[in-house]
């Protein structure tokens, strides 16, 4: 039962990251839908731990890349170095060659470096010295981003944001969860002790199963109505693209699978909508991100028949 | 299918993204051409021939370009053509003002616009022009065929708009959608028709030449003047009796009364006029509503003998000393009048001596044989009544033939008719009889009008045509006043009882429509005329009074403009609401699964737990389960089942029926 796998994973993860079941579930859905995740929040709320948890529980090779303003594309992709013994150039893979990448504070890097990462995310391969090298599979990027108004950031352009399937906020933990966190064992140590609960093959099986989740005509109608609503809303700079529609359906499928269903309900779409659409929509005028309330209002403006 | 870029464009090295503007697809073009053609066709009846020819050739040119997939002609050429058309219109009408040059110019502009179309804005402009021209045709003609043509044009224009919006959709689908759109507009049209404040008379007045070229009786009568009318199947007037109509032999509709004779032509004298009749109506009474076609004369063509009539909206009805009913002004519009007539009334008992003397006058030296004959017949007669009997007996015995084609008559027309050719039409009979009576010393006069008419079996209205035109005579007898005598009846009694067709001798050529053997054609005509009449009465005849009557029947009395406007907006809004509700209801009841779900939601909504429009089945189920814990299991099960059937892999009918059953059985506790 693939859905039991998901439950097992979520259960183990929530023992380490307390009080964030919903966010963990979204992150897992993103992973199952073969998308990449953007986590946007202030430092110290557990963004890094989230990445660690997934790497550990799934037994994935893990690399963390701290993005800084002087980071160069070669620093993440890798470089070719002349090897005197063989008399030829040898490619030294960069940190990008891992199954789970934590790209920390991605908006601190220059656009050039950002785009190197984002292209690799999209293509799942890198080209260096005229050779094309496939990235490992599965390949999952969790990028973190500080709120854009902090000093020394290069905000990701809209076209790059589109490469992330979802954007989530972790937020401060609830009072009880925070208390348990403060009183409990150190998260790192807890993590080190944790054994993988899912093999890579089991993860692949989940990813496959998600693609087989039924999307009925009625649901397509609903998704189209949602897309149309974003396109006709005068307060938005532009509506959602067809690619965003595909992303919405992929995320909803994964969400339905985690829920143990073989078909997507409108509720699944509604659950992921704010996270799939949030970073793709901008307000007309000042181009700010769309607030959550506006996304909710948008959802409620589209009737289900 | 986009138009090929022309060579010029290809060489111009345009930047990417500014491709040559897409022209029309074949489908869009054909719809537009059809709309323009149907729109312009009814205008062909009155626009100058050169405009029709120009429009036809421009449309043909456009069709050819479309067929050859060529780009529209150069703008400069179109500009020149437009200028030329403007000059030509100016030359034809002498000015640009007013409706006729305006419509002509618009018709030409529509055709030119079609040649100019480069982007969707141009198509919209052309369709707008079509709409306007469809309306403009009603300035000239408001008959049902024209309305039908305008409606078809509107429909085609809407199809053209739809084809513009979605060039790939199927024709049939677009035609259906356009028809549906028009049908949806129908209630609004009706509402505006009924409630829009009416103005008296047509909005733009009548065309300038309305009074010319109308057929009908004239105010003189000479041999052949009435038989000319016989060929015309045009309707003179329609009558709707409120009870049963009088028998055919009593249906004499009075027109001009002729008293002066010059030997060949009878002329009418100016009678006295008053607001009440010169006689006292008595005997049987017939109430009827007469709808007169415009004839540019004052006479009302009332059934003999009219009593006080209602104000007809064109001034009060006047009565003359010749027992006519007259209008204040010549009749220029199709009009309706409510009248009453008393056919058995005695008239003229108190007529002045001068009137009677005038009714004896004959020109000297004309028709000597007739005068001799009259003197012989009068000799020794004790009274005028005896003379009348003798004259009638003479006419009866002299074997005169009733014919549609009387030979031409010379100077002494009555002599020639009575003694030489012995063939004539009603005016010959009436004229000869009157001359004989006058020569014998009895006051007599000729009355023209219509006799008979045909009951349309479809709507029961009596239709009187120009071919029912007739002339008869009246003689004045002491103590009896003016007595109607119809000498035609002596030769052809069927003319009075059964109409013209029955009265003519065999072998005589009749107008097509009067032929007895073409029954199906007549029946078709009856239907058509009933329809046209209903159209005239109900649609075109919907005037301020009718509107007031209708509103009063609905309970609104003394309605003024602001109230009408308020009613109109109210009715419009509620209609809109009904349509929207209907549309959403339709969408919701598409399939049985939806119906079941709708039933379920409605039932819970009545219990105070409505589903939010955006709420999915699972969320709704959970909310209901929390609100109604006693039935939580069942509610969760039903909503889960619906979600699976609706959004899961193809559900089979049995499951849908099962859900339907469960929902029907489900009861809130």
Short mmCIF file of N, CA and C in Angstrom, two decimals, chain A residues 128-260:
data_model
loop_
_atom_site.label_atom_id
_atom_site.label_comp_id
_atom_site.label_asym_id
_atom_site.label_seq_id
_atom_site.Cartn_x
_atom_site.Cartn_y
_atom_site.Cartn_z
N UNK A 128 28.30 20.69 -18.85
CA UNK A 128 29.59 21.29 -18.51
C UNK A 128 30.59 20.82 -19.54
N UNK A 129 31.38 21.75 -20.06
CA UNK A 129 32.39 21.47 -21.08
C UNK A 129 31.79 20.71 -22.24
N UNK A 130 30.60 21.05 -22.61
CA UNK A 130 29.99 20.42 -23.78
C UNK A 130 29.47 19.03 -23.50
N UNK A 131 29.60 18.57 -22.27
CA UNK A 131 29.05 17.25 -21.97
C UNK A 131 27.80 17.43 -21.12
N UNK A 132 26.84 16.59 -21.39
CA UNK A 132 25.62 16.65 -20.62
C UNK A 132 25.65 15.54 -19.56
N UNK A 133 25.46 15.96 -18.34
CA UNK A 133 25.53 14.99 -17.25
C UNK A 133 24.18 14.95 -16.55
N UNK A 134 23.66 13.76 -16.41
CA UNK A 134 22.36 13.63 -15.73
C UNK A 134 22.56 13.80 -14.24
N UNK A 135 21.60 14.44 -13.63
CA UNK A 135 21.64 14.57 -12.18
C UNK A 135 21.05 13.30 -11.58
N UNK A 136 21.38 13.01 -10.33
CA UNK A 136 20.87 11.77 -9.75
C UNK A 136 19.34 11.77 -9.67
N UNK A 137 18.81 10.61 -9.50
CA UNK A 137 17.36 10.49 -9.40
C UNK A 137 17.07 9.72 -8.11
N UNK A 138 16.08 10.08 -7.36
CA UNK A 138 15.28 11.30 -7.47
C UNK A 138 16.11 12.56 -7.20
N UNK A 139 15.61 13.67 -7.72
CA UNK A 139 16.32 14.94 -7.55
C UNK A 139 15.32 15.94 -6.99
N UNK A 140 15.60 16.39 -5.78
CA UNK A 140 14.61 17.22 -5.08
C UNK A 140 15.33 18.41 -4.48
N UNK A 141 14.91 19.56 -4.84
CA UNK A 141 15.53 20.78 -4.32
C UNK A 141 14.59 21.44 -3.34
N UNK A 142 15.10 21.67 -2.14
CA UNK A 142 14.37 22.52 -1.21
C UNK A 142 15.17 23.81 -1.10
N UNK A 143 14.60 24.88 -1.61
CA UNK A 143 15.30 26.16 -1.54
C UNK A 143 14.67 26.99 -0.45
N UNK A 144 15.47 27.68 0.28
CA UNK A 144 14.89 28.58 1.27
C UNK A 144 15.16 30.00 0.81
N UNK A 145 14.32 30.85 1.24
CA UNK A 145 14.41 32.23 0.81
C UNK A 145 14.00 33.10 1.98
N UNK A 146 14.78 34.13 2.23
CA UNK A 146 14.37 35.07 3.25
C UNK A 146 13.36 36.02 2.64
N UNK A 147 12.52 36.57 3.45
CA UNK A 147 11.57 37.53 2.90
C UNK A 147 12.30 38.58 2.06
N UNK A 148 11.74 38.92 0.94
CA UNK A 148 12.45 39.65 -0.09
C UNK A 148 12.91 41.03 0.34
N UNK A 149 12.31 41.59 1.37
CA UNK A 149 12.66 42.96 1.69
C UNK A 149 13.90 43.09 2.56
N UNK A 150 14.54 41.95 2.84
CA UNK A 150 15.77 42.07 3.62
C UNK A 150 16.90 42.59 2.74
N UNK A 151 17.93 43.17 3.41
CA UNK A 151 19.01 43.81 2.65
C UNK A 151 19.88 42.76 1.99
N UNK A 152 20.38 43.08 0.81
CA UNK A 152 21.33 42.21 0.14
C UNK A 152 20.72 41.00 -0.50
N UNK A 153 19.49 41.13 -1.00
CA UNK A 153 18.87 39.98 -1.65
C UNK A 153 18.62 40.31 -3.12
N UNK A 154 18.66 39.27 -3.96
CA UNK A 154 18.27 39.38 -5.36
C UNK A 154 16.98 38.59 -5.52
N UNK A 155 15.87 39.27 -5.53
CA UNK A 155 14.61 38.52 -5.60
C UNK A 155 14.56 37.68 -6.87
N UNK A 156 14.02 36.47 -6.76
CA UNK A 156 13.91 35.60 -7.93
C UNK A 156 12.89 36.19 -8.90
N UNK A 157 13.25 36.21 -10.18
CA UNK A 157 12.26 36.69 -11.15
C UNK A 157 11.08 35.71 -11.27
N UNK A 158 9.98 36.22 -11.79
CA UNK A 158 8.77 35.40 -11.84
C UNK A 158 8.98 34.11 -12.63
N UNK A 159 9.74 34.21 -13.73
CA UNK A 159 9.92 33.03 -14.56
C UNK A 159 10.67 31.95 -13.79
N UNK A 160 11.55 32.35 -12.87
CA UNK A 160 12.30 31.36 -12.10
C UNK A 160 11.43 30.78 -10.99
N UNK A 161 10.61 31.62 -10.43
CA UNK A 161 9.73 31.14 -9.37
C UNK A 161 8.83 30.02 -9.87
N UNK A 162 8.50 30.10 -11.16
CA UNK A 162 7.62 29.11 -11.76
C UNK A 162 8.22 27.70 -11.67
N UNK A 163 9.55 27.59 -11.54
CA UNK A 163 10.21 26.27 -11.48
C UNK A 163 9.91 25.54 -10.18
N UNK A 164 9.49 26.30 -9.19
CA UNK A 164 9.15 25.65 -7.92
C UNK A 164 7.69 25.25 -7.96
N UNK A 165 7.45 23.98 -7.66
CA UNK A 165 6.07 23.51 -7.68
C UNK A 165 5.27 24.22 -6.60
N UNK A 166 5.87 24.31 -5.39
CA UNK A 166 5.13 24.89 -4.27
C UNK A 166 6.01 25.85 -3.49
N UNK A 167 5.35 26.73 -2.86
CA UNK A 167 6.05 27.58 -1.90
C UNK A 167 5.31 27.45 -0.58
N UNK A 168 6.04 27.15 0.50
CA UNK A 168 5.36 27.07 1.80
C UNK A 168 6.03 28.01 2.79
N UNK A 169 5.27 28.33 3.79
CA UNK A 169 5.81 29.07 4.95
C UNK A 169 5.77 28.12 6.11
N UNK A 170 6.84 28.14 6.92
CA UNK A 170 6.80 27.28 8.10
C UNK A 170 6.13 28.00 9.26
N UNK A 171 6.57 29.20 9.48
CA UNK A 171 5.93 29.96 10.55
C UNK A 171 6.37 29.51 11.92
N UNK A 172 6.01 30.31 12.90
CA UNK A 172 6.39 29.96 14.27
C UNK A 172 5.56 28.78 14.73
N UNK A 173 6.17 27.90 15.58
CA UNK A 173 5.39 26.75 16.06
C UNK A 173 4.31 27.20 17.03
N UNK A 174 3.32 26.39 17.15
CA UNK A 174 2.27 26.67 18.14
C UNK A 174 2.87 26.56 19.54
N UNK A 175 2.17 27.12 20.51
CA UNK A 175 2.72 27.23 21.86
C UNK A 175 3.11 25.87 22.45
N UNK A 176 2.22 24.90 22.34
CA UNK A 176 2.49 23.58 22.92
C UNK A 176 3.66 22.92 22.20
N UNK A 177 3.67 23.04 20.85
CA UNK A 177 4.75 22.42 20.09
C UNK A 177 6.08 23.06 20.43
N UNK A 178 6.05 24.38 20.60
CA UNK A 178 7.29 25.09 20.91
C UNK A 178 7.82 24.66 22.27
N UNK A 179 6.90 24.47 23.20
CA UNK A 179 7.29 24.05 24.55
C UNK A 179 7.95 22.67 24.50
N UNK A 180 7.34 21.75 23.73
CA UNK A 180 7.91 20.41 23.59
C UNK A 180 9.29 20.49 22.95
N UNK A 181 9.40 21.42 21.98
CA UNK A 181 10.68 21.60 21.29
C UNK A 181 11.75 22.09 22.26
N UNK A 182 11.38 23.06 23.08
CA UNK A 182 12.35 23.64 24.00
C UNK A 182 12.76 22.65 25.06
N UNK A 183 11.83 21.84 25.50
CA UNK A 183 12.12 20.90 26.58
C UNK A 183 12.78 19.63 26.07
N UNK A 184 12.57 19.28 24.79
CA UNK A 184 12.98 17.97 24.30
C UNK A 184 14.44 17.90 23.93
N UNK A 185 14.78 16.77 23.35
CA UNK A 185 16.15 16.48 22.96
C UNK A 185 16.55 17.38 21.80
N UNK A 186 17.81 17.52 21.58
CA UNK A 186 18.31 18.28 20.45
C UNK A 186 17.87 17.59 19.16
N UNK A 187 17.39 18.39 18.22
CA UNK A 187 16.82 17.84 16.98
C UNK A 187 17.88 17.09 16.18
N UNK A 188 19.11 17.63 16.19
CA UNK A 188 20.18 17.01 15.38
C UNK A 188 20.44 15.59 15.84
N UNK A 189 20.54 15.49 17.18
CA UNK A 189 20.87 14.16 17.71
C UNK A 189 19.74 13.18 17.41
N UNK A 190 18.56 13.70 17.56
CA UNK A 190 17.38 12.90 17.27
C UNK A 190 17.43 12.40 15.82
N UNK A 191 17.81 13.30 14.93
CA UNK A 191 17.87 13.01 13.52
C UNK A 191 18.94 11.97 13.20
N UNK A 192 20.08 12.12 13.86
CA UNK A 192 21.18 11.20 13.58
C UNK A 192 20.80 9.78 13.92
N UNK A 193 19.96 9.66 14.97
CA UNK A 193 19.56 8.32 15.39
C UNK A 193 18.51 7.72 14.45
N UNK A 194 17.86 8.56 13.74
CA UNK A 194 16.72 8.12 12.93
C UNK A 194 17.17 7.27 11.74
N UNK A 195 16.54 6.14 11.57
CA UNK A 195 16.83 5.30 10.42
C UNK A 195 15.88 5.67 9.29
N UNK A 196 16.27 5.43 8.03
CA UNK A 196 15.34 5.68 6.93
C UNK A 196 14.08 4.83 7.08
N UNK A 197 12.92 5.41 6.81
CA UNK A 197 11.68 4.64 6.90
C UNK A 197 11.19 4.22 5.51
N UNK A 198 11.75 4.82 4.50
CA UNK A 198 11.31 4.51 3.14
C UNK A 198 12.54 4.34 2.26
N UNK A 199 12.51 3.32 1.42
CA UNK A 199 13.62 3.17 0.49
C UNK A 199 13.37 4.08 -0.71
N UNK A 200 14.42 4.26 -1.49
CA UNK A 200 14.28 5.10 -2.68
C UNK A 200 13.28 4.47 -3.65
N UNK A 201 13.29 3.13 -3.73
CA UNK A 201 12.34 2.46 -4.62
C UNK A 201 10.91 2.70 -4.18
N UNK A 202 10.72 2.68 -2.86
CA UNK A 202 9.37 2.95 -2.35
C UNK A 202 8.94 4.38 -2.68
N UNK A 203 9.89 5.30 -2.62
CA UNK A 203 9.57 6.69 -3.01
C UNK A 203 9.19 6.76 -4.48
N UNK A 204 9.99 6.01 -5.30
CA UNK A 204 9.67 6.01 -6.74
C UNK A 204 8.28 5.43 -6.97
N UNK A 205 7.95 4.38 -6.21
CA UNK A 205 6.62 3.77 -6.35
C UNK A 205 5.53 4.79 -6.02
N UNK A 206 5.80 5.58 -4.98
CA UNK A 206 4.84 6.63 -4.62
C UNK A 206 4.69 7.63 -5.76
N UNK A 207 5.83 8.02 -6.32
CA UNK A 207 5.78 9.00 -7.42
C UNK A 207 5.00 8.45 -8.60
N UNK A 208 5.18 7.16 -8.88
CA UNK A 208 4.42 6.55 -9.97
C UNK A 208 2.93 6.50 -9.66
N UNK A 209 2.66 6.08 -8.43
CA UNK A 209 1.25 5.94 -8.03
C UNK A 209 0.53 7.29 -8.16
N UNK A 210 1.25 8.37 -7.85
CA UNK A 210 0.61 9.70 -7.91
C UNK A 210 0.16 10.01 -9.34
N UNK A 211 0.95 9.52 -10.30
CA UNK A 211 0.58 9.83 -11.69
C UNK A 211 -0.66 9.08 -12.12
N UNK A 212 -0.97 7.99 -11.38
CA UNK A 212 -2.14 7.21 -11.77
C UNK A 212 -3.41 7.64 -11.05
N UNK A 213 -3.30 8.62 -10.19
CA UNK A 213 -4.50 9.08 -9.48
C UNK A 213 -5.46 9.70 -10.49
N UNK A 214 -6.74 9.30 -10.39
CA UNK A 214 -7.72 9.74 -11.39
C UNK A 214 -8.03 11.22 -11.26
N UNK A 215 -8.03 11.88 -12.40
CA UNK A 215 -8.52 13.27 -12.45
C UNK A 215 -9.73 13.27 -13.38
N UNK A 216 -10.89 13.43 -12.81
CA UNK A 216 -12.13 13.34 -13.60
C UNK A 216 -12.37 14.63 -14.38
N UNK A 217 -13.25 14.52 -15.38
CA UNK A 217 -13.62 15.70 -16.18
C UNK A 217 -14.11 16.83 -15.29
N UNK A 218 -14.92 16.45 -14.30
CA UNK A 218 -15.51 17.46 -13.43
C UNK A 218 -14.42 18.23 -12.71
N UNK A 219 -13.34 17.53 -12.37
CA UNK A 219 -12.26 18.21 -11.67
C UNK A 219 -11.51 19.15 -12.62
N UNK A 220 -11.33 18.68 -13.86
CA UNK A 220 -10.68 19.56 -14.85
C UNK A 220 -11.51 20.83 -15.01
N UNK A 221 -12.84 20.64 -15.05
CA UNK A 221 -13.72 21.82 -15.14
C UNK A 221 -13.40 22.80 -14.03
N UNK A 222 -13.27 22.24 -12.84
CA UNK A 222 -13.03 23.09 -11.67
C UNK A 222 -11.69 23.80 -11.78
N UNK A 223 -10.66 23.04 -12.19
CA UNK A 223 -9.33 23.65 -12.30
C UNK A 223 -9.36 24.75 -13.35
N UNK A 224 -10.06 24.47 -14.45
CA UNK A 224 -10.13 25.50 -15.49
C UNK A 224 -10.86 26.75 -14.98
N UNK A 225 -11.91 26.51 -14.20
CA UNK A 225 -12.64 27.66 -13.65
C UNK A 225 -11.72 28.47 -12.74
N UNK A 226 -10.89 27.76 -11.96
CA UNK A 226 -9.94 28.46 -11.08
C UNK A 226 -8.96 29.28 -11.91
N UNK A 227 -8.41 28.64 -12.95
CA UNK A 227 -7.44 29.36 -13.79
C UNK A 227 -8.10 30.58 -14.41
N UNK A 228 -9.33 30.37 -14.90
CA UNK A 228 -10.03 31.50 -15.54
C UNK A 228 -10.25 32.61 -14.53
N UNK A 229 -10.55 32.23 -13.28
CA UNK A 229 -10.80 33.25 -12.26
C UNK A 229 -9.54 34.08 -12.03
N UNK A 230 -8.35 33.44 -12.05
CA UNK A 230 -7.13 34.23 -11.84
C UNK A 230 -6.89 35.15 -13.02
N UNK A 231 -7.38 34.71 -14.20
CA UNK A 231 -7.08 35.52 -15.40
C UNK A 231 -8.02 36.70 -15.52
N UNK A 232 -9.20 36.58 -14.94
CA UNK A 232 -10.13 37.69 -15.08
C UNK A 232 -10.12 38.62 -13.86
N UNK A 233 -9.37 38.23 -12.84
CA UNK A 233 -9.34 39.06 -11.64
C UNK A 233 -8.55 40.34 -11.91
N UNK A 234 -9.21 41.47 -11.76
CA UNK A 234 -8.57 42.74 -12.13
C UNK A 234 -7.45 43.11 -11.16
N UNK A 235 -7.48 42.55 -9.94
CA UNK A 235 -6.46 42.96 -8.98
C UNK A 235 -5.14 42.24 -9.22
N UNK A 236 -5.11 41.25 -10.12
CA UNK A 236 -3.88 40.51 -10.37
C UNK A 236 -3.21 41.03 -11.63
N UNK A 237 -1.86 41.00 -11.59
CA UNK A 237 -1.11 41.50 -12.75
C UNK A 237 -1.32 40.57 -13.94
N UNK A 238 -1.30 39.26 -13.70
CA UNK A 238 -1.52 38.30 -14.78
C UNK A 238 -2.09 37.03 -14.16
N UNK A 239 -2.77 36.24 -14.95
CA UNK A 239 -3.37 35.02 -14.44
C UNK A 239 -2.38 33.87 -14.44
N UNK A 240 -2.86 32.70 -14.02
CA UNK A 240 -2.01 31.52 -13.98
C UNK A 240 -1.83 30.96 -15.39
N UNK A 241 -0.64 30.45 -15.65
CA UNK A 241 -0.34 29.89 -16.96
C UNK A 241 -0.85 28.45 -17.03
N UNK A 242 -0.93 27.89 -18.24
CA UNK A 242 -1.28 26.46 -18.34
C UNK A 242 -0.29 25.59 -17.55
N UNK A 243 0.99 25.99 -17.52
CA UNK A 243 1.96 25.22 -16.73
C UNK A 243 1.58 25.23 -15.26
N UNK A 244 1.12 26.37 -14.80
CA UNK A 244 0.67 26.44 -13.41
C UNK A 244 -0.51 25.50 -13.20
N UNK A 245 -1.39 25.40 -14.24
CA UNK A 245 -2.52 24.47 -14.14
C UNK A 245 -2.05 23.04 -14.02
N UNK A 246 -1.05 22.68 -14.82
CA UNK A 246 -0.49 21.33 -14.72
C UNK A 246 0.10 21.10 -13.33
N UNK A 247 0.81 22.12 -12.82
CA UNK A 247 1.41 22.00 -11.49
C UNK A 247 0.32 21.80 -10.44
N UNK A 248 -0.77 22.51 -10.61
CA UNK A 248 -1.87 22.42 -9.65
C UNK A 248 -2.42 21.00 -9.63
N UNK A 249 -2.59 20.42 -10.81
CA UNK A 249 -3.14 19.06 -10.87
C UNK A 249 -2.13 18.05 -10.32
N UNK A 250 -0.85 18.22 -10.65
CA UNK A 250 0.17 17.29 -10.14
C UNK A 250 0.21 17.32 -8.61
N UNK A 251 0.19 18.54 -8.06
CA UNK A 251 0.24 18.66 -6.60
C UNK A 251 -1.02 18.07 -5.97
N UNK A 252 -2.16 18.31 -6.61
CA UNK A 252 -3.41 17.79 -6.06
C UNK A 252 -3.43 16.27 -6.10
N UNK A 253 -2.84 15.70 -7.14
CA UNK A 253 -2.76 14.23 -7.23
C UNK A 253 -1.93 13.67 -6.07
N UNK A 254 -0.79 14.30 -5.83
CA UNK A 254 0.07 13.82 -4.74
C UNK A 254 -0.67 13.97 -3.41
N UNK A 255 -1.36 15.05 -3.26
CA UNK A 255 -2.10 15.30 -2.02
C UNK A 255 -3.17 14.24 -1.82
N UNK A 256 -3.87 13.89 -2.91
CA UNK A 256 -4.90 12.86 -2.83
C UNK A 256 -4.28 11.51 -2.48
N UNK A 257 -3.12 11.24 -3.06
CA UNK A 257 -2.45 9.96 -2.79
C UNK A 257 -2.07 9.86 -1.32
N UNK A 258 -1.50 10.95 -0.78
CA UNK A 258 -1.13 10.94 0.63
C UNK A 258 -2.37 10.71 1.49
N UNK A 259 -3.49 11.21 1.01
CA UNK A 259 -4.75 11.05 1.74
C UNK A 259 -5.32 9.66 1.56
N UNK A 260 -4.68 8.86 0.70
CA UNK A 260 -5.13 7.49 0.53
C UNK A 260 -6.26 7.33 -0.45
#
